[in-house]
């Protein structure tokens, strides 16, 4: 349930609503908005009688949120949520950040070089897995803690914030100590224990759509994070399984406007895992910007032929430069801009 205050509400009136909600045995989440404040009632088991609250001074209306993904829904919050992973790198607003980097962190030379190339191409955050969820137990599993140290080094060298995946509880604490944004991968989208834990770590989260997950499944998983008090959640469309082996996954572009209608959370697109094919990443990355994506997540490797994972879908550095340049033109056509990496002052030339 959502209590919407009047435009001229006072702090005391909001405090009174919070007090009454707590007395009723629920949790109250005040949410100041540009126009007016709302107070969310969390833990609603469907039997709450809002009439007592509705009659309080300063209350405009009480809304019963009908969606099962309550706090994630646009009913709960009409304005877009802005997710800031580092100063100037904000998802959900007019600016569109591009996160790029290798699938896996492999060694110091590779990740520092990749970070410089990502920055020079005009992307504003670095990705790279230290803990890798591989289909085969015999494939490269990532450098683990050492990989996180190398990501921190790459950030010191370039100023780029870090997005990296956590696979389990122990890894989540390690990742939270280093990363600017914790990635939850497609395979873990419905690992509810992990979602709850990561929801409590107080770091921005990038939640990828499971490979057989519906849009509602994705939003319900995000609800686990918000239910733990973390509103800094970025959703990610990365393709779903289909019957057609022509591409690794079926990149679901419609998910972008669908999610934006149903939720206030930003959604980014990952055309790398979405297609699995290097030469399809640029066209689908462009298409995602045109469809309204709030960011891109793209794999780029200094030397894709040598990559220890996902080399076949990783862009060459010069291809990333081209993608960023073309994304800028498309963003401009729809009244948005591509985020400029910190410290470069103006848009890097492509
Ligand atoms: C990745 O980003 O490298 C990754 C493993 O992605 P996904 O979870 O979408 O497969
Ligand atoms: Mn990958």
CSV table of C-alpha atoms and ligand atoms in Angstrom, one decimal:
chain,number,residue,atom,x,y,z
A,1,UNK,CA,0.0,0.0,0.0
A,2,UNK,CA,1.2,3.5,-0.8
A,3,UNK,CA,0.2,6.6,1.1
A,4,UNK,CA,0.5,9.7,-1.2
A,5,UNK,CA,0.8,13.0,0.7
A,6,UNK,CA,-0.6,16.3,-0.5
A,7,UNK,CA,1.7,18.7,-2.3
A,8,UNK,CA,2.1,21.0,0.7
A,9,UNK,CA,2.6,18.2,3.3
A,10,UNK,CA,4.6,19.0,6.4
A,11,UNK,CA,7.4,16.9,7.9
A,12,UNK,CA,5.2,16.4,11.0
A,13,UNK,CA,2.4,15.0,8.9
A,14,UNK,CA,4.7,12.6,7.2
A,15,UNK,CA,6.1,11.5,10.5
A,16,UNK,CA,2.6,10.9,11.8
A,17,UNK,CA,1.8,8.6,8.9
A,18,UNK,CA,5.1,6.7,9.5
A,19,UNK,CA,4.2,6.3,13.2
A,20,UNK,CA,0.7,5.0,12.5
A,21,UNK,CA,2.0,2.5,9.9
A,22,UNK,CA,4.5,1.2,12.5
A,23,UNK,CA,1.8,1.0,15.1
A,24,UNK,CA,-0.1,-1.2,12.7
A,25,UNK,CA,2.9,-3.6,12.7
A,26,UNK,CA,4.2,-2.7,9.3
A,27,UNK,CA,7.4,-1.1,8.0
A,28,UNK,CA,7.1,2.5,6.6
A,29,UNK,CA,9.3,3.7,3.7
A,30,UNK,CA,9.0,7.5,3.2
A,31,UNK,CA,9.9,8.4,-0.4
A,32,UNK,CA,10.4,12.1,-1.1
A,33,UNK,CA,9.5,12.9,-4.7
A,34,UNK,CA,9.9,15.9,-7.0
A,35,UNK,CA,6.2,16.8,-6.5
A,36,UNK,CA,5.3,15.3,-3.2
A,37,UNK,CA,6.2,12.6,-0.7
A,38,UNK,CA,4.8,9.1,-0.6
A,39,UNK,CA,5.1,6.6,2.2
A,40,UNK,CA,5.2,3.0,1.3
A,41,UNK,CA,3.7,0.4,3.7
A,42,UNK,CA,5.9,-2.7,3.4
A,43,UNK,CA,4.8,-6.2,4.5
A,44,UNK,CA,1.2,-5.7,3.4
A,45,UNK,CA,-0.5,-9.1,3.7
A,46,UNK,CA,-3.6,-7.8,1.8
A,47,UNK,CA,-5.6,-7.2,5.0
A,48,UNK,CA,-4.6,-3.6,5.7
A,49,UNK,CA,-7.4,-1.2,6.2
A,50,UNK,CA,-6.2,2.1,4.8
A,51,UNK,CA,-9.2,4.2,6.0
A,52,UNK,CA,-7.5,5.2,9.2
A,53,UNK,CA,-4.5,6.5,7.3
A,54,UNK,CA,-6.6,8.2,4.6
A,55,UNK,CA,-8.2,10.4,7.2
A,56,UNK,CA,-4.9,11.7,8.6
A,57,UNK,CA,-3.9,15.4,8.0
A,58,UNK,CA,-1.8,15.9,4.8
A,59,UNK,CA,-2.8,12.6,3.2
A,60,UNK,CA,-4.0,13.0,-0.4
A,61,UNK,CA,-4.8,9.3,-1.2
A,62,UNK,CA,-4.1,5.7,-0.3
A,63,UNK,CA,-3.2,3.5,-3.3
A,64,UNK,CA,-3.5,-0.3,-3.1
A,65,UNK,CA,-0.7,-1.6,-5.3
A,66,UNK,CA,-2.1,-4.4,-7.4
A,67,UNK,CA,1.1,-5.7,-9.0
A,68,UNK,CA,2.8,-8.6,-7.2
A,69,UNK,CA,6.2,-6.8,-7.7
A,70,UNK,CA,5.0,-3.9,-5.5
A,71,UNK,CA,8.0,-1.7,-4.8
A,72,UNK,CA,9.4,-2.3,-8.2
A,73,UNK,CA,6.2,-1.2,-10.0
A,74,UNK,CA,5.4,2.2,-11.5
A,75,UNK,CA,2.3,2.2,-9.2
A,76,UNK,CA,4.7,2.4,-6.2
A,77,UNK,CA,6.9,5.1,-7.8
A,78,UNK,CA,5.9,7.1,-10.9
A,79,UNK,CA,9.3,8.8,-11.4
A,80,UNK,CA,12.2,6.9,-12.8
A,81,UNK,CA,14.6,5.7,-10.2
A,82,UNK,CA,18.2,7.0,-10.8
A,83,UNK,CA,20.9,4.5,-10.0
A,84,UNK,CA,24.3,6.1,-9.4
A,85,UNK,CA,27.2,3.6,-9.4
A,86,UNK,CA,29.9,6.4,-9.3
A,87,UNK,CA,29.9,10.2,-9.6
A,88,UNK,CA,28.5,11.0,-13.0
A,89,UNK,CA,27.6,7.5,-13.9
A,90,UNK,CA,23.9,7.4,-13.5
A,91,UNK,CA,21.3,5.0,-14.9
A,92,UNK,CA,17.7,5.9,-15.5
A,93,UNK,CA,18.0,9.6,-16.5
A,94,UNK,CA,18.7,11.4,-19.7
A,95,UNK,CA,22.3,10.2,-19.8
A,96,UNK,CA,23.1,6.6,-21.0
A,97,UNK,CA,26.2,5.0,-19.5
A,98,UNK,CA,28.0,2.3,-21.5
A,99,UNK,CA,29.6,-0.5,-19.5
A,100,UNK,CA,32.2,-2.4,-21.4
A,101,UNK,CA,35.1,-4.8,-20.9
A,102,UNK,CA,36.1,-8.4,-21.1
A,103,UNK,CA,33.9,-11.3,-20.1
A,104,UNK,CA,36.6,-12.4,-17.6
A,105,UNK,CA,39.5,-10.7,-15.8
A,106,UNK,CA,42.5,-12.8,-17.0
A,107,UNK,CA,45.7,-11.0,-15.9
A,108,UNK,CA,47.0,-7.5,-15.0
A,109,UNK,CA,48.1,-6.6,-18.5
A,110,UNK,CA,44.8,-7.7,-20.0
A,111,UNK,CA,42.4,-5.9,-17.6
A,112,UNK,CA,44.4,-2.6,-17.4
A,113,UNK,CA,44.8,-2.4,-21.2
A,114,UNK,CA,41.1,-3.3,-21.6
A,115,UNK,CA,40.1,-0.6,-19.1
A,116,UNK,CA,42.2,2.0,-21.0
A,117,UNK,CA,40.6,1.0,-24.3
A,118,UNK,CA,37.1,1.1,-22.7
A,119,UNK,CA,37.8,4.6,-21.5
A,120,UNK,CA,39.3,5.8,-24.8
A,121,UNK,CA,36.3,4.4,-26.7
A,122,UNK,CA,34.1,6.6,-24.6
A,123,UNK,CA,32.4,4.0,-22.3
A,124,UNK,CA,32.0,5.0,-18.7
A,125,UNK,CA,32.3,1.8,-16.6
A,126,UNK,CA,34.4,-1.3,-16.7
A,127,UNK,CA,33.0,-4.8,-16.6
A,128,UNK,CA,34.9,-8.1,-16.1
A,129,UNK,CA,34.1,-11.2,-14.2
A,130,UNK,CA,36.4,-12.4,-11.4
A,131,UNK,CA,33.9,-15.2,-10.5
A,132,UNK,CA,32.6,-16.9,-13.6
A,133,UNK,CA,29.5,-19.0,-13.9
A,134,UNK,CA,30.6,-21.5,-16.6
A,135,UNK,CA,28.5,-24.2,-18.2
A,136,UNK,CA,31.4,-26.6,-17.8
A,137,UNK,CA,33.3,-27.2,-14.5
A,138,UNK,CA,36.5,-27.6,-16.6
A,139,UNK,CA,36.3,-24.2,-18.2
A,140,UNK,CA,38.1,-21.1,-16.8
A,141,UNK,CA,36.3,-20.2,-13.6
A,142,UNK,CA,37.8,-16.8,-13.1
A,143,UNK,CA,40.7,-15.5,-10.9
A,144,UNK,CA,38.4,-15.0,-7.9
A,145,UNK,CA,39.8,-12.6,-5.2
A,146,UNK,CA,42.9,-11.9,-7.3
A,147,UNK,CA,40.6,-10.8,-10.2
A,148,UNK,CA,38.9,-8.3,-7.9
A,149,UNK,CA,42.3,-6.9,-6.9
A,150,UNK,CA,43.1,-6.5,-10.6
A,151,UNK,CA,39.8,-4.7,-11.2
A,152,UNK,CA,40.6,-2.3,-8.4
A,153,UNK,CA,43.9,-1.6,-10.0
A,154,UNK,CA,42.3,-1.0,-13.4
A,155,UNK,CA,39.9,1.5,-11.7
A,156,UNK,CA,42.9,3.3,-10.1
A,157,UNK,CA,44.5,3.5,-13.5
A,158,UNK,CA,41.5,4.8,-15.4
A,159,UNK,CA,38.9,6.1,-12.9
A,160,UNK,CA,36.3,3.8,-14.4
A,161,UNK,CA,33.8,2.3,-11.9
A,162,UNK,CA,33.6,-1.5,-11.8
A,163,UNK,CA,30.7,-3.8,-12.5
A,164,UNK,CA,31.4,-7.5,-11.6
A,165,UNK,CA,29.5,-10.6,-10.8
A,166,UNK,CA,28.9,-12.3,-7.5
A,167,UNK,CA,28.0,-16.0,-7.6
A,168,UNK,CA,27.5,-17.0,-4.0
A,169,UNK,CA,27.4,-15.6,-0.4
A,170,UNK,CA,31.1,-15.7,0.2
A,171,UNK,CA,31.8,-14.1,-3.2
A,172,UNK,CA,29.1,-11.4,-2.7
A,173,UNK,CA,30.9,-10.0,0.4
A,174,UNK,CA,34.2,-10.0,-1.5
A,175,UNK,CA,32.7,-8.3,-4.5
A,176,UNK,CA,30.8,-5.8,-2.4
A,177,UNK,CA,34.2,-4.7,-0.9
A,178,UNK,CA,35.6,-3.8,-4.3
A,179,UNK,CA,32.8,-3.3,-6.9
A,180,UNK,CA,30.9,-0.2,-7.6
A,181,UNK,CA,28.0,-2.3,-8.8
A,182,UNK,CA,27.4,-6.0,-8.1
A,183,UNK,CA,26.2,-8.1,-11.1
A,184,UNK,CA,23.8,-10.9,-10.5
A,185,UNK,CA,23.9,-13.2,-13.5
A,186,UNK,CA,21.2,-14.8,-15.6
A,187,UNK,CA,21.8,-18.2,-13.8
A,188,UNK,CA,21.3,-16.7,-10.4
A,189,UNK,CA,18.4,-14.4,-11.2
A,190,UNK,CA,16.1,-16.7,-9.2
A,191,UNK,CA,18.6,-17.6,-6.4
A,192,UNK,CA,16.3,-15.9,-3.8
A,193,UNK,CA,18.7,-16.5,-0.9
A,194,UNK,CA,21.5,-14.7,-2.8
A,195,UNK,CA,19.1,-11.9,-3.8
A,196,UNK,CA,18.1,-11.3,-0.2
A,197,UNK,CA,21.7,-11.3,0.9
A,198,UNK,CA,22.9,-8.9,-1.9
A,199,UNK,CA,19.9,-6.7,-1.2
A,200,UNK,CA,21.3,-6.1,2.2
A,201,UNK,CA,24.9,-5.2,1.1
A,202,UNK,CA,24.1,-1.5,0.3
A,203,UNK,CA,25.7,-1.5,-3.1
A,204,UNK,CA,24.0,-0.9,-6.5
A,205,UNK,CA,23.0,-4.1,-8.2
A,206,UNK,CA,22.8,-5.0,-11.9
A,207,UNK,CA,20.3,-7.9,-12.2
A,208,UNK,CA,20.3,-9.9,-15.4
A,209,UNK,CA,17.2,-11.6,-16.8
A,210,UNK,CA,17.3,-15.3,-16.5
A,211,UNK,CA,17.5,-17.2,-19.7
A,212,UNK,CA,14.0,-18.6,-19.3
A,213,UNK,CA,12.6,-15.8,-17.2
A,214,UNK,CA,9.5,-13.8,-18.1
A,215,UNK,CA,9.4,-10.1,-17.6
A,216,UNK,CA,7.3,-10.6,-14.5
A,217,UNK,CA,9.9,-13.2,-13.2
A,218,UNK,CA,12.6,-10.6,-13.6
A,219,UNK,CA,10.6,-7.9,-11.8
A,220,UNK,CA,9.7,-10.3,-9.0
A,221,UNK,CA,13.4,-11.1,-8.5
A,222,UNK,CA,14.1,-7.3,-8.3
A,223,UNK,CA,11.4,-7.1,-5.7
A,224,UNK,CA,13.6,-9.3,-3.4
A,225,UNK,CA,16.3,-6.7,-3.6
A,226,UNK,CA,14.0,-3.8,-2.9
A,227,UNK,CA,12.2,-5.7,-0.1
A,228,UNK,CA,15.6,-5.8,1.6
A,229,UNK,CA,15.8,-2.0,1.4
A,230,UNK,CA,18.0,-1.6,-1.7
A,231,UNK,CA,16.4,0.6,-4.4
A,232,UNK,CA,19.6,1.0,-6.4
A,233,UNK,CA,18.8,-1.8,-8.9
A,234,UNK,CA,19.5,-1.8,-12.6
A,235,UNK,CA,17.7,-4.5,-14.7
A,236,UNK,CA,19.4,-6.1,-17.7
A,237,UNK,CA,18.0,-7.7,-20.8
A,238,UNK,CA,20.5,-10.3,-22.0
A,239,UNK,CA,18.5,-12.5,-24.3
A,240,UNK,CA,16.4,-15.6,-23.6
A,241,UNK,CA,16.6,-19.2,-24.8
A,242,UNK,CA,14.8,-19.9,-28.1
A,243,UNK,CA,14.4,-22.8,-30.4
A,244,UNK,CA,16.6,-21.2,-33.0
A,245,UNK,CA,20.3,-21.9,-32.7
A,246,UNK,CA,21.2,-19.1,-35.2
A,247,UNK,CA,22.0,-16.9,-32.2
A,248,UNK,CA,23.2,-17.8,-28.7
A,249,UNK,CA,20.1,-16.3,-27.3
A,250,UNK,CA,17.1,-14.4,-28.6
A,251,UNK,CA,17.7,-10.7,-27.7
A,252,UNK,CA,14.3,-9.4,-26.5
A,253,UNK,CA,14.3,-5.7,-27.4
A,254,UNK,CA,10.6,-5.4,-26.5
A,255,UNK,CA,11.7,-6.1,-22.9
A,256,UNK,CA,13.1,-2.5,-22.7
A,257,UNK,CA,9.9,-0.5,-23.3
A,258,UNK,CA,7.8,-3.2,-21.5
A,259,UNK,CA,9.9,-3.0,-18.3
A,260,UNK,CA,9.9,0.8,-18.5
A,261,UNK,CA,6.2,0.9,-18.5
A,262,UNK,CA,5.8,-1.6,-15.6
A,263,UNK,CA,8.7,-0.4,-13.4
A,264,UNK,CA,10.5,2.7,-12.4
A,265,UNK,CA,13.9,0.9,-12.4
A,266,UNK,CA,16.4,1.5,-15.2
A,267,UNK,CA,17.0,-1.2,-17.7
A,268,UNK,CA,20.2,-1.8,-19.7
A,269,UNK,CA,20.8,-4.1,-22.6
A,270,UNK,CA,23.5,-6.7,-23.2
A,271,UNK,CA,23.7,-7.4,-26.9
A,272,UNK,CA,26.8,-9.5,-26.4
A,273,UNK,CA,25.2,-12.3,-24.5
A,274,UNK,CA,21.9,-11.4,-26.3
A,275,UNK,CA,23.3,-12.5,-29.6
A,276,UNK,CA,26.6,-14.4,-28.9
A,277,UNK,CA,27.9,-13.1,-32.2
A,278,UNK,CA,30.5,-10.3,-32.5
A,279,UNK,CA,29.1,-8.9,-35.8
A,280,UNK,CA,25.6,-8.7,-34.3
A,281,UNK,CA,26.6,-6.8,-31.2
A,282,UNK,CA,26.9,-3.3,-32.9
A,283,UNK,CA,23.6,-3.4,-34.7
A,284,UNK,CA,21.7,-4.7,-31.7
A,285,UNK,CA,23.5,-2.3,-29.4
A,286,UNK,CA,22.3,0.5,-31.7
A,287,UNK,CA,18.8,-0.9,-31.7
A,288,UNK,CA,18.8,-1.1,-27.9
A,289,UNK,CA,19.6,2.6,-27.6
A,290,UNK,CA,16.9,3.4,-30.2
A,291,UNK,CA,14.4,1.2,-28.1
A,292,UNK,CA,15.1,3.4,-25.1
A,293,UNK,CA,17.7,1.4,-23.1
A,294,UNK,CA,19.1,3.2,-20.1
A,295,UNK,CA,22.5,1.7,-20.7
A,296,UNK,CA,24.5,-0.9,-22.6
A,297,UNK,CA,26.6,-3.8,-21.2
A,298,UNK,CA,29.1,-4.9,-23.9
A,299,UNK,CA,31.9,-7.4,-24.0
A,300,UNK,CA,35.2,-6.0,-25.4
A,301,UNK,CA,38.6,-7.7,-25.3
A,302,UNK,CA,42.0,-6.3,-26.3
A,303,UNK,CA,42.6,-9.6,-28.1
A,304,UNK,CA,39.3,-11.6,-28.5
A,305,UNK,CA,41.0,-14.6,-30.2
A,306,UNK,CA,43.0,-15.1,-27.0
A,307,UNK,CA,40.0,-14.6,-24.6
A,308,UNK,CA,39.5,-17.2,-21.9
A,309,UNK,CA,35.7,-16.8,-22.2
A,310,UNK,CA,33.3,-15.4,-24.7
A,311,UNK,CA,35.9,-14.3,-27.2
A,312,UNK,CA,33.6,-15.0,-30.1
A,313,UNK,CA,31.1,-12.3,-29.0
A,314,UNK,CA,33.7,-9.8,-27.7
A,315,UNK,CA,34.2,-6.6,-29.7
A,316,UNK,CA,37.6,-5.5,-30.8
A,317,UNK,CA,38.6,-2.2,-29.2
A,318,UNK,CA,38.0,-0.2,-32.4
A,319,UNK,CA,34.5,-1.8,-32.7
A,320,UNK,CA,33.6,-0.5,-29.3
A,321,UNK,CA,34.8,3.0,-30.4
A,322,UNK,CA,32.4,2.7,-33.3
A,323,UNK,CA,29.5,1.5,-31.3
A,324,UNK,CA,29.9,4.4,-28.8
A,325,UNK,CA,30.1,6.9,-31.7
A,326,UNK,CA,27.0,5.5,-33.4
A,327,UNK,CA,25.1,5.2,-30.0
A,328,UNK,CA,25.8,8.9,-29.5
A,329,UNK,CA,24.1,9.8,-32.8
A,330,UNK,CA,21.0,7.6,-32.0
A,331,UNK,CA,20.8,9.0,-28.4
A,332,UNK,CA,20.9,12.5,-29.8
A,333,UNK,CA,18.0,11.7,-32.1
A,334,UNK,CA,15.8,10.7,-29.1
A,335,UNK,CA,16.8,13.5,-26.8
A,336,UNK,CA,19.3,11.6,-24.7
A,337,UNK,CA,23.1,11.6,-24.4
A,338,UNK,CA,25.8,8.9,-23.9
A,339,UNK,CA,27.6,9.4,-20.6
A,340,UNK,CA,31.1,10.7,-21.0
A,341,UNK,CA,33.8,8.8,-19.0
A,342,UNK,CA,34.9,10.8,-15.9
A,343,UNK,CA,38.0,12.9,-16.3
A,344,UNK,CA,37.9,13.1,-20.1
A,345,UNK,CA,36.1,16.5,-19.9
A,346,UNK,CA,34.4,16.2,-23.3
A,347,UNK,CA,33.1,13.4,-25.4
A,348,UNK,CA,36.0,11.2,-26.5
A,349,UNK,CA,36.4,11.3,-30.3
A,350,UNK,CA,35.5,8.1,-32.1
B,1,LIG,C1,28.5,-12.2,-18.2
B,1,LIG,O1,28.0,-11.1,-18.1
B,1,LIG,O2,29.7,-12.5,-18.5
B,1,LIG,C2,27.5,-13.4,-18.0
B,1,LIG,C3,28.0,-14.5,-17.5
B,1,LIG,O3,26.3,-13.0,-18.3
B,1,LIG,P1,24.9,-13.9,-18.1
B,1,LIG,O4,24.7,-14.1,-16.7
B,1,LIG,O5,23.9,-12.9,-18.7
B,1,LIG,O6,25.0,-15.2,-18.9
B,2,LIG,MN1,30.4,-13.3,-20.8
